[in-house]
Amino acid sequence: QLQLQESGPGVVKVSETLSLTCTVSRGSVRDSNYYWGWLRQPPGKGLEWIGSMYYAGDTASNPSLASRVKISVDTAKNQFSLRLSSVTAADTAVYYCARHGTRFYYFGIQVWGQGTPVIVSS
Amino acid sequence: EIVMTQSPATLSVSPGESATLSCRASHSVGNNLAWYQQKPGQAPRLLIYGASTRATGIPARFSGSGSGTEFTLTISSLQSEDFAVYHCQQYNKWASWTFGQGTKVEIK
């Protein structure tokens, strides 16, 4: 069964860039049936979709974050990554990597990583 | 952006009873609505998609209904493992997905 595992610093300073990586196990980022995405959940708040990417290059981002988000896929390492620039305290959250269907086969988010907390500190 | 509003914020239910959770969309999303269950310290788990289709392995006591702007998740005969936070998500338009704030189902 597919497994996703987030990794990266647990603390990032204000104005710097948050970088996280998701390692895919028991599956391949080159699977043509899926996109690979990132979501987050600030403390005590709801979930927010950040962005997603297809291994062949198509990307999509939440318009509210698009100017600061970069998602990339490394097929050689079977990983995908998130970079969120110019972070503020509002970016403090648990960050999840996830897998979901393609444009015409999207039925919610079936597979999630366990989540990794990130604190933005001054 | 479509705003998803869940109610109530907290629902107190006794084990064995039923729970009815609501999710309202600010604009019609058709039946492009998913429900997730999230337990403390865990990632969300997909329960329902297409407003009423149970995901793989989800018990029959979970049922979803609704379309357009009004949706309901019903949990019949609550088990101890069902006490959790439930989120709704609309996916009516590609890459414009939004979630509700969640409903916490707690033991009464």
Short mmCIF file of N, CA and C in Angstrom, two decimals, chain B residues 8-87:
data_model
loop_
_atom_site.label_atom_id
_atom_site.label_comp_id
_atom_site.label_asym_id
_atom_site.label_seq_id
_atom_site.Cartn_x
_atom_site.Cartn_y
_atom_site.Cartn_z
N PRO B 8 -22.85 21.53 13.49
CA PRO B 8 -22.32 22.50 14.44
C PRO B 8 -20.80 22.40 14.54
N ALA B 9 -20.19 23.28 15.30
CA ALA B 9 -18.75 23.18 15.49
C ALA B 9 -18.40 21.97 16.34
N THR B 10 -19.24 21.70 17.33
CA THR B 10 -19.06 20.54 18.21
C THR B 10 -20.40 19.85 18.39
N LEU B 11 -20.37 18.54 18.35
CA LEU B 11 -21.58 17.74 18.51
C LEU B 11 -21.32 16.71 19.60
N SER B 12 -22.12 16.75 20.65
CA SER B 12 -21.96 15.80 21.75
C SER B 12 -22.98 14.68 21.58
N VAL B 13 -22.48 13.45 21.48
CA VAL B 13 -23.33 12.31 21.19
C VAL B 13 -22.95 11.14 22.10
N SER B 14 -23.93 10.38 22.52
CA SER B 14 -23.66 9.19 23.32
C SER B 14 -23.36 8.02 22.40
N PRO B 15 -22.46 7.13 22.83
CA PRO B 15 -22.19 5.93 22.01
C PRO B 15 -23.47 5.18 21.71
N GLY B 16 -23.59 4.72 20.49
CA GLY B 16 -24.79 4.00 20.08
C GLY B 16 -25.83 4.88 19.43
N GLU B 17 -25.73 6.19 19.67
CA GLU B 17 -26.67 7.11 19.04
C GLU B 17 -26.17 7.49 17.65
N SER B 18 -27.01 8.23 16.94
CA SER B 18 -26.65 8.71 15.60
C SER B 18 -26.19 10.16 15.66
N ALA B 19 -25.38 10.53 14.69
CA ALA B 19 -24.91 11.91 14.59
C ALA B 19 -25.16 12.41 13.18
N THR B 20 -25.63 13.65 13.09
CA THR B 20 -25.88 14.27 11.80
C THR B 20 -25.08 15.55 11.70
N LEU B 21 -24.18 15.59 10.73
CA LEU B 21 -23.30 16.73 10.53
C LEU B 21 -23.69 17.43 9.24
N SER B 22 -23.60 18.74 9.24
CA SER B 22 -24.00 19.51 8.07
C SER B 22 -22.82 20.27 7.47
N CYS B 23 -22.90 20.45 6.17
CA CYS B 23 -21.90 21.19 5.42
C CYS B 23 -22.62 21.99 4.35
N ARG B 24 -22.38 23.28 4.33
CA ARG B 24 -23.05 24.15 3.36
C ARG B 24 -22.01 24.85 2.51
N ALA B 25 -22.27 24.89 1.21
CA ALA B 25 -21.38 25.57 0.27
C ALA B 25 -21.96 26.92 -0.12
N SER B 26 -21.08 27.90 -0.30
CA SER B 26 -21.54 29.25 -0.65
C SER B 26 -22.07 29.33 -2.08
N HIS B 27 -21.67 28.40 -2.93
CA HIS B 27 -22.18 28.26 -4.29
C HIS B 27 -22.34 26.77 -4.57
N SER B 28 -23.16 26.47 -5.54
CA SER B 28 -23.41 25.07 -5.86
C SER B 28 -22.11 24.35 -6.26
N VAL B 29 -21.94 23.16 -5.70
CA VAL B 29 -20.80 22.32 -6.06
C VAL B 29 -21.27 21.00 -6.67
N GLY B 30 -22.54 20.94 -7.06
CA GLY B 30 -23.06 19.70 -7.60
C GLY B 30 -23.00 18.61 -6.54
N ASN B 31 -22.43 17.47 -6.90
CA ASN B 31 -22.21 16.43 -5.90
C ASN B 31 -20.72 16.22 -5.66
N ASN B 32 -19.94 17.25 -5.95
CA ASN B 32 -18.49 17.18 -5.80
C ASN B 32 -18.05 17.52 -4.38
N LEU B 33 -18.40 16.62 -3.48
CA LEU B 33 -18.22 16.88 -2.06
C LEU B 33 -17.65 15.62 -1.41
N ALA B 34 -16.63 15.83 -0.60
CA ALA B 34 -16.01 14.73 0.14
C ALA B 34 -16.06 15.00 1.63
N TRP B 35 -16.07 13.92 2.39
CA TRP B 35 -16.01 13.99 3.85
C TRP B 35 -14.78 13.22 4.32
N TYR B 36 -14.13 13.77 5.34
CA TYR B 36 -12.95 13.15 5.94
C TYR B 36 -13.15 13.04 7.44
N GLN B 37 -12.52 12.04 8.01
CA GLN B 37 -12.46 11.87 9.46
C GLN B 37 -11.01 12.11 9.89
N GLN B 38 -10.83 12.86 10.97
CA GLN B 38 -9.48 13.10 11.48
C GLN B 38 -9.45 12.90 12.98
N LYS B 39 -8.59 12.01 13.41
CA LYS B 39 -8.38 11.78 14.84
C LYS B 39 -7.15 12.53 15.29
N PRO B 40 -7.06 12.84 16.60
CA PRO B 40 -5.94 13.64 17.10
C PRO B 40 -4.59 13.07 16.70
N GLY B 41 -3.74 13.94 16.16
CA GLY B 41 -2.40 13.54 15.79
C GLY B 41 -2.31 12.70 14.53
N GLN B 42 -3.43 12.56 13.83
CA GLN B 42 -3.43 11.75 12.61
C GLN B 42 -3.83 12.60 11.40
N ALA B 43 -3.50 12.07 10.24
CA ALA B 43 -3.94 12.70 9.00
C ALA B 43 -5.42 12.42 8.77
N PRO B 44 -6.07 13.25 7.99
CA PRO B 44 -7.46 12.96 7.63
C PRO B 44 -7.56 11.64 6.86
N ARG B 45 -8.74 11.02 6.94
CA ARG B 45 -9.02 9.79 6.20
C ARG B 45 -10.28 10.03 5.38
N LEU B 46 -10.20 9.71 4.10
CA LEU B 46 -11.35 9.90 3.23
C LEU B 46 -12.46 8.93 3.59
N LEU B 47 -13.65 9.47 3.84
CA LEU B 47 -14.82 8.64 4.15
C LEU B 47 -15.77 8.52 2.97
N ILE B 48 -16.09 9.67 2.42
CA ILE B 48 -17.16 9.78 1.41
C ILE B 48 -16.65 10.68 0.28
N TYR B 49 -16.97 10.32 -0.95
CA TYR B 49 -16.75 11.21 -2.09
C TYR B 49 -17.99 11.18 -2.96
N GLY B 50 -18.06 12.12 -3.87
CA GLY B 50 -19.26 12.20 -4.69
C GLY B 50 -20.52 12.40 -3.85
N ALA B 51 -20.33 13.03 -2.69
CA ALA B 51 -21.41 13.35 -1.74
C ALA B 51 -21.98 12.14 -1.01
N SER B 52 -21.97 10.96 -1.66
CA SER B 52 -22.66 9.82 -1.04
C SER B 52 -21.97 8.48 -1.23
N THR B 53 -20.84 8.43 -1.89
CA THR B 53 -20.15 7.16 -2.13
C THR B 53 -19.10 6.92 -1.05
N ARG B 54 -19.23 5.80 -0.36
CA ARG B 54 -18.25 5.49 0.66
C ARG B 54 -16.92 5.08 0.03
N ALA B 55 -15.84 5.57 0.60
CA ALA B 55 -14.51 5.16 0.14
C ALA B 55 -14.25 3.71 0.55
N THR B 56 -13.22 3.15 -0.01
CA THR B 56 -12.88 1.75 0.25
C THR B 56 -12.67 1.51 1.74
N GLY B 57 -13.35 0.50 2.25
CA GLY B 57 -13.14 0.09 3.63
C GLY B 57 -13.92 0.87 4.67
N ILE B 58 -14.73 1.81 4.24
CA ILE B 58 -15.50 2.63 5.19
C ILE B 58 -16.79 1.89 5.56
N PRO B 59 -17.05 1.77 6.87
CA PRO B 59 -18.24 1.03 7.31
C PRO B 59 -19.53 1.66 6.84
N ALA B 60 -20.55 0.84 6.72
CA ALA B 60 -21.85 1.27 6.20
C ALA B 60 -22.57 2.23 7.14
N ARG B 61 -22.11 2.34 8.39
CA ARG B 61 -22.77 3.28 9.30
C ARG B 61 -22.49 4.74 8.93
N PHE B 62 -21.54 4.95 8.04
CA PHE B 62 -21.27 6.29 7.54
C PHE B 62 -22.04 6.48 6.22
N SER B 63 -22.85 7.52 6.17
CA SER B 63 -23.57 7.79 4.93
C SER B 63 -23.59 9.28 4.65
N GLY B 64 -23.50 9.61 3.38
CA GLY B 64 -23.53 11.00 2.97
C GLY B 64 -24.70 11.26 2.05
N SER B 65 -25.20 12.48 2.10
CA SER B 65 -26.30 12.85 1.22
C SER B 65 -26.19 14.33 0.89
N GLY B 66 -27.02 14.73 -0.07
CA GLY B 66 -27.08 16.14 -0.44
C GLY B 66 -26.53 16.40 -1.83
N SER B 67 -26.77 17.61 -2.30
CA SER B 67 -26.24 18.06 -3.57
C SER B 67 -26.41 19.57 -3.64
N GLY B 68 -25.69 20.19 -4.54
CA GLY B 68 -25.82 21.64 -4.68
C GLY B 68 -25.06 22.37 -3.58
N THR B 69 -25.77 22.86 -2.60
CA THR B 69 -25.14 23.63 -1.53
C THR B 69 -25.33 23.02 -0.14
N GLU B 70 -26.15 22.01 0.01
CA GLU B 70 -26.44 21.45 1.33
C GLU B 70 -26.09 19.96 1.36
N PHE B 71 -25.26 19.61 2.33
CA PHE B 71 -24.78 18.24 2.44
C PHE B 71 -24.85 17.77 3.88
N THR B 72 -25.00 16.48 4.04
CA THR B 72 -25.11 15.89 5.37
C THR B 72 -24.28 14.62 5.44
N LEU B 73 -23.59 14.47 6.55
CA LEU B 73 -22.92 13.21 6.89
C LEU B 73 -23.65 12.64 8.09
N THR B 74 -24.11 11.43 7.97
CA THR B 74 -24.78 10.76 9.08
C THR B 74 -23.96 9.57 9.53
N ILE B 75 -23.76 9.50 10.82
CA ILE B 75 -23.07 8.36 11.41
C ILE B 75 -24.08 7.67 12.30
N SER B 76 -24.47 6.49 11.93
CA SER B 76 -25.48 5.78 12.72
C SER B 76 -24.78 4.91 13.77
N SER B 77 -25.39 4.79 14.92
CA SER B 77 -24.87 3.94 15.99
C SER B 77 -23.37 4.18 16.22
N LEU B 78 -23.06 5.35 16.73
CA LEU B 78 -21.67 5.76 16.93
C LEU B 78 -20.87 4.77 17.76
N GLN B 79 -19.72 4.42 17.24
CA GLN B 79 -18.78 3.57 17.95
C GLN B 79 -17.71 4.44 18.59
N SER B 80 -16.97 3.88 19.52
CA SER B 80 -15.95 4.66 20.25
C SER B 80 -14.91 5.24 19.29
N GLU B 81 -14.64 4.51 18.23
CA GLU B 81 -13.61 4.97 17.29
C GLU B 81 -14.10 6.07 16.35
N ASP B 82 -15.37 6.40 16.43
CA ASP B 82 -15.95 7.42 15.54
C ASP B 82 -15.83 8.83 16.12
N PHE B 83 -15.43 8.94 17.38
CA PHE B 83 -15.31 10.27 17.97
C PHE B 83 -14.03 10.91 17.43
N ALA B 84 -14.25 11.99 16.69
CA ALA B 84 -13.17 12.58 15.90
C ALA B 84 -13.66 13.90 15.33
N VAL B 85 -12.82 14.53 14.52
CA VAL B 85 -13.23 15.73 13.79
C VAL B 85 -13.53 15.33 12.35
N TYR B 86 -14.60 15.89 11.81
CA TYR B 86 -15.02 15.58 10.45
C TYR B 86 -14.96 16.85 9.60
N HIS B 87 -14.34 16.70 8.44
CA HIS B 87 -14.16 17.82 7.52
C HIS B 87 -14.91 17.54 6.23
#
